[in-house]
Amino acid sequence: MKTINGIDLSKLSKKRRLIIQYTLDYPDKVVLMRMEELGDKLGVNPATIVKACKAIGLNGFYELKELLKDEVQLTRVDSVFSGMIKEVRAHSNPQKVAQDAILGDIMMLQKTYDAIDFEVVEKIANAIIASRQTYIIGLGHIGLVANYMERICRSAVPQIHASTEYHGELFLNMSHFSKEDVVLAICLDKCQNQTIKALKAAKLDKKSTTISIVDSDLSPLIQYSDYHITINSSNSFYFGSMVGAYCIVNAIFYSIANILKPETVARFKFFRAMSEKDNVYKI
């Protein structure tokens, strides 16, 4: 029986290695892709994908996908949720599909938790605390995560700004980047060119401390990051990693709040007192 495990990637050319490494890392994604989609994702042409498949002893992309179906099933055996997911996917009604979505998120978070280096989370928290300013870049639909991170982290530290607009707002913040600042970029699925350029400028030109939150170890942001966190996502939808991104933001915030425990407690007490004074919430 053929398998794509145990391949010596060092013998492959750069582009072919990129294709096979992505396939090994994200079989759940690739098994659902057309060859053109994979090519667009990795910036290669279909002919290169075919050559990569043949370089590892396969006839082409179709055979690769057939093998991936087996690899995906074998990988899921390791998950405590695999039995539930298999049962749910046997149904097609909306309630079962909703269960499938939630179980998929649970599995994604479990895999992310298993792989994450929590020392990196602490370093990110300390960098944000020590920064003159922290700029969060989240363009397009990622702006939802960037705005959430700005709002939740500002309850502990005030010097946080989210850039969610592609041009004017981002360019203005880029003009303020400095060595004393932190620039944190978030990219999930496809990475916007503006985000890459902004983080590159922060790292190479402004000497800022740079951080990225991504959902692929092949993300172009990583090479410009002092610290990065990877969300382990196998969801085929472009917004599939959003749940993981919110979870990582929460982890960073709780780490910040813990480091600044006396100040954070005092600030939350102030919030509560003001809320009660102004009768904000109905009990």
Coordinates of C-alpha atoms in Angstrom, one line a residue:
M1 CA 0.0 0.0 0.0
K2 CA 1.3 3.4 -1.0
T3 CA 1.7 6.1 1.6
I4 CA 2.9 9.7 1.6
N5 CA 4.5 9.4 5.1
G6 CA 8.2 9.0 5.5
I7 CA 9.2 11.0 2.4
D8 CA 12.6 12.6 2.4
L9 CA 11.7 16.2 1.6
S10 CA 15.4 17.2 1.3
K11 CA 15.6 15.5 -2.1
L12 CA 12.8 17.6 -3.5
S13 CA 13.2 21.0 -5.2
K14 CA 12.0 24.1 -3.3
K15 CA 8.6 24.3 -4.9
R16 CA 7.9 20.6 -4.9
R17 CA 8.9 20.5 -1.2
L18 CA 6.5 23.3 -0.5
I19 CA 3.6 21.4 -2.1
I20 CA 4.4 18.1 -0.3
Q21 CA 5.0 19.7 3.1
Y22 CA 1.7 21.5 2.9
T23 CA 0.0 18.3 1.9
L24 CA 1.5 16.5 4.9
D25 CA 0.7 19.3 7.3
Y26 CA -2.9 20.0 6.1
P27 CA -4.3 16.8 4.6
D28 CA -7.9 17.7 5.6
K29 CA -7.6 20.9 3.5
V30 CA -5.9 19.4 0.4
V31 CA -8.3 16.4 0.2
L32 CA -11.1 18.9 -0.5
M33 CA -9.2 21.1 -3.0
R34 CA -9.1 21.2 -6.7
M35 CA -5.6 21.3 -8.1
E36 CA -6.1 24.9 -9.3
E37 CA -7.1 25.9 -5.7
L38 CA -4.0 24.3 -4.3
G39 CA -1.9 26.1 -6.9
D40 CA -3.4 29.5 -6.1
K41 CA -2.9 28.8 -2.3
L42 CA 0.8 28.1 -2.7
G43 CA 1.6 30.3 -5.7
V44 CA 2.5 27.4 -8.0
N45 CA 1.1 26.2 -11.4
P46 CA -0.7 22.9 -11.8
A47 CA 2.2 21.4 -13.8
T48 CA 4.5 21.9 -10.7
I49 CA 1.9 20.1 -8.5
V50 CA 1.8 17.1 -11.0
K51 CA 5.6 17.0 -11.0
A52 CA 5.7 17.1 -7.2
C53 CA 3.3 14.1 -7.1
K54 CA 5.4 12.2 -9.6
A55 CA 8.6 13.0 -7.6
I56 CA 7.2 11.0 -4.7
G57 CA 6.2 8.0 -6.8
L58 CA 2.5 8.9 -7.6
N59 CA 0.8 9.3 -11.0
G60 CA -0.7 12.7 -10.2
F61 CA -2.8 14.9 -8.0
Y62 CA -5.8 12.5 -8.2
E63 CA -3.8 9.7 -6.7
L64 CA -2.4 12.0 -4.1
K65 CA -6.0 12.9 -3.0
E66 CA -7.0 9.3 -2.8
L67 CA -4.1 8.6 -0.5
L68 CA -4.9 11.6 1.6
K69 CA -8.4 10.3 2.2
D70 CA -6.8 7.3 4.0
E71 CA -4.3 9.6 5.8
V72 CA -7.1 11.8 7.1
Q73 CA -9.0 8.9 8.5
L74 CA -5.9 7.5 10.2
T75 CA -5.1 10.9 11.7
R76 CA -8.6 11.3 13.1
V77 CA -8.3 8.0 15.0
D78 CA -5.9 9.8 17.4
S79 CA -8.7 12.2 18.3
V80 CA -11.0 11.6 21.2
F81 CA -13.7 13.1 19.1
S82 CA -13.2 11.0 16.0
G83 CA -16.0 8.6 16.7
M84 CA -18.5 11.5 17.3
I85 CA -17.4 13.3 14.1
K86 CA -17.8 10.1 12.0
E87 CA -21.3 9.6 13.4
V88 CA -22.3 13.2 12.8
R89 CA -21.0 13.3 9.3
A90 CA -23.2 10.3 8.4
H91 CA -26.2 12.7 8.7
S92 CA -27.2 15.6 6.5
N93 CA -29.9 17.4 8.5
P94 CA -29.1 20.9 9.8
Q95 CA -28.9 19.9 13.4
K96 CA -26.2 17.3 12.7
V97 CA -24.3 19.7 10.5
A98 CA -24.3 22.2 13.3
Q99 CA -22.9 19.5 15.6
D100 CA -20.2 18.8 13.0
A101 CA -19.2 22.4 13.0
I102 CA -18.8 22.6 16.8
L103 CA -17.0 19.3 17.0
G104 CA -14.6 20.5 14.2
D105 CA -13.8 23.6 16.3
I106 CA -13.2 21.5 19.4
M107 CA -10.8 19.3 17.5
M108 CA -9.0 22.4 16.1
L109 CA -8.6 23.9 19.5
Q110 CA -7.3 20.6 21.0
K111 CA -4.7 20.3 18.3
T112 CA -3.7 23.9 18.7
Y113 CA -3.4 23.5 22.5
D114 CA -1.3 20.4 22.0
A115 CA 1.2 22.1 19.7
I116 CA 1.4 25.6 21.3
D117 CA 4.5 26.8 23.2
F118 CA 3.1 28.7 26.1
E119 CA 6.4 30.3 26.9
V120 CA 5.9 32.2 23.6
V121 CA 2.5 33.4 24.8
E122 CA 4.1 34.8 27.9
K123 CA 6.8 36.5 25.8
I124 CA 4.2 38.1 23.6
A125 CA 2.3 39.3 26.7
N126 CA 5.5 40.9 28.2
A127 CA 6.4 42.5 24.8
I128 CA 2.9 44.1 24.6
I129 CA 3.1 45.3 28.2
A130 CA 6.6 46.8 27.6
S131 CA 5.7 48.4 24.2
R132 CA 5.4 52.1 23.6
Q133 CA 2.5 51.3 21.3
T134 CA 1.2 48.0 20.0
Y135 CA -0.3 47.9 16.5
I136 CA -2.6 45.0 15.5
I137 CA -3.0 44.4 11.8
G138 CA -6.1 42.5 10.8
L139 CA -7.4 43.2 7.3
G140 CA -10.7 42.1 5.7
H141 CA -12.7 39.7 7.8
I142 CA -9.7 39.4 10.2
G143 CA -10.6 42.9 11.3
L144 CA -13.1 41.3 13.6
V145 CA -10.3 39.6 15.5
A146 CA -8.1 42.7 15.5
N147 CA -10.9 44.8 16.9
Y148 CA -11.7 42.2 19.6
M149 CA -8.0 42.0 20.6
E150 CA -7.8 45.8 20.9
R151 CA -10.9 46.1 23.1
I152 CA -10.1 43.2 25.4
C153 CA -6.4 44.0 25.8
R154 CA -7.1 47.7 26.4
S155 CA -8.8 46.8 29.6
A156 CA -5.3 45.9 30.9
V157 CA -3.0 48.1 28.8
P158 CA -4.0 51.3 27.0
Q159 CA -1.4 51.5 24.2
I160 CA -3.1 49.2 21.7
H161 CA -4.4 50.1 18.2
A162 CA -6.1 47.9 15.6
S163 CA -5.5 48.5 11.9
T164 CA -8.4 47.0 9.9
E165 CA -8.5 49.3 6.8
Y166 CA -6.4 48.3 3.8
H167 CA -4.9 51.7 2.9
G168 CA -5.2 55.0 4.8
E169 CA -5.5 53.7 8.3
L170 CA -2.8 51.1 7.9
F171 CA -0.4 53.5 6.1
L172 CA -0.9 56.0 8.9
N173 CA 0.0 53.5 11.6
M174 CA 3.0 52.3 9.6
S175 CA 4.4 55.8 9.6
H176 CA 4.4 55.6 13.4
F177 CA 6.1 52.2 13.8
S178 CA 9.3 52.5 15.9
K179 CA 11.8 50.3 17.7
E180 CA 9.9 50.7 21.0
D181 CA 6.7 49.3 19.4
V182 CA 5.1 45.9 18.9
V183 CA 3.5 45.1 15.6
L184 CA 1.2 42.1 15.6
A185 CA -0.2 40.7 12.3
I186 CA -3.0 38.2 12.0
C187 CA -3.5 36.3 8.8
L188 CA -5.7 33.2 8.3
D189 CA -6.1 31.2 5.1
K190 CA -4.7 33.5 2.4
C191 CA -2.4 36.3 3.5
Q192 CA -3.0 39.8 2.2
N193 CA -0.1 41.5 0.6
Q194 CA -0.6 44.7 2.6
T195 CA -0.2 42.7 5.9
I196 CA 3.0 41.1 4.7
K197 CA 4.5 44.4 3.6
A198 CA 3.5 46.1 6.8
L199 CA 5.1 43.4 9.0
K200 CA 8.2 43.3 6.8
A201 CA 8.6 47.1 7.2
A202 CA 8.1 46.9 10.9
K203 CA 10.7 44.1 11.3
L204 CA 13.4 45.3 8.8
D205 CA 13.0 49.1 8.6
K206 CA 11.6 50.1 11.9
K207 CA 13.2 47.4 14.1
S208 CA 9.9 46.9 15.9
T209 CA 9.1 43.7 17.9
T210 CA 7.0 41.7 15.5
I211 CA 4.4 39.0 16.2
S212 CA 2.1 36.9 14.0
I213 CA -0.9 34.7 14.5
V214 CA -1.3 32.4 11.5
D215 CA -2.9 29.1 10.6
S216 CA -0.1 27.6 8.5
D217 CA 3.6 27.0 9.2
L218 CA 4.1 28.1 5.6
S219 CA 2.7 31.6 6.2
P220 CA 4.9 34.3 4.7
L221 CA 4.5 36.3 7.9
I222 CA 6.6 33.9 9.9
Q223 CA 9.9 35.0 8.4
Y224 CA 9.3 38.6 9.6
S225 CA 8.1 37.6 13.1
D226 CA 10.1 37.6 16.3
Y227 CA 7.3 35.4 17.8
H228 CA 4.5 33.5 16.1
I229 CA 1.6 31.3 17.1
T230 CA 0.1 28.8 14.7
I231 CA -3.5 27.7 14.9
N232 CA -3.9 24.1 13.8
S233 CA -6.9 24.4 11.5
S234 CA -8.2 21.8 9.1
N235 CA -11.5 23.7 8.3
S236 CA -12.0 24.1 4.6
F237 CA -13.9 27.4 5.0
Y238 CA -11.9 30.6 4.8
F239 CA -13.2 31.8 8.2
G240 CA -12.6 28.4 9.8
S241 CA -9.6 29.5 11.9
M242 CA -11.5 32.5 13.4
V243 CA -12.5 30.5 16.5
G244 CA -8.9 29.6 17.1
A245 CA -7.7 33.2 16.6
Y246 CA -10.2 34.4 19.2
C247 CA -9.0 31.7 21.6
I248 CA -5.3 32.7 21.1
V249 CA -6.2 36.4 21.7
N250 CA -7.9 35.4 25.0
A251 CA -4.8 33.4 26.1
I252 CA -2.6 36.5 25.4
F253 CA -5.0 38.7 27.3
Y254 CA -5.2 36.4 30.3
S255 CA -1.4 36.2 30.4
I256 CA -1.2 40.1 30.3
A257 CA -3.8 40.3 33.1
N258 CA -1.9 37.8 35.2
I259 CA 1.4 39.6 34.8
L260 CA -0.2 42.9 35.7
K261 CA -2.4 41.3 38.4
P262 CA -2.6 44.2 40.9
E263 CA -3.3 46.8 38.2
T264 CA -5.8 44.6 36.4
V265 CA -7.7 43.8 39.6
A266 CA -7.9 47.5 40.5
R267 CA -9.0 48.4 37.0
F268 CA -11.8 45.7 37.0
K269 CA -13.0 47.0 40.4
F270 CA -13.2 50.5 38.9
F271 CA -15.2 49.1 35.9
R272 CA -17.6 47.4 38.3
A273 CA -18.0 50.4 40.5
M274 CA -18.7 52.7 37.5
S275 CA -21.2 50.2 36.1
E276 CA -23.0 50.0 39.4
K277 CA -23.0 53.8 39.8
D278 CA -24.4 54.3 36.3
N279 CA -26.9 51.4 36.6
V280 CA -25.5 49.9 33.4
Y281 CA -26.8 46.4 33.8
K282 CA -30.3 45.3 34.7
I283 CA -30.3 42.5 37.3

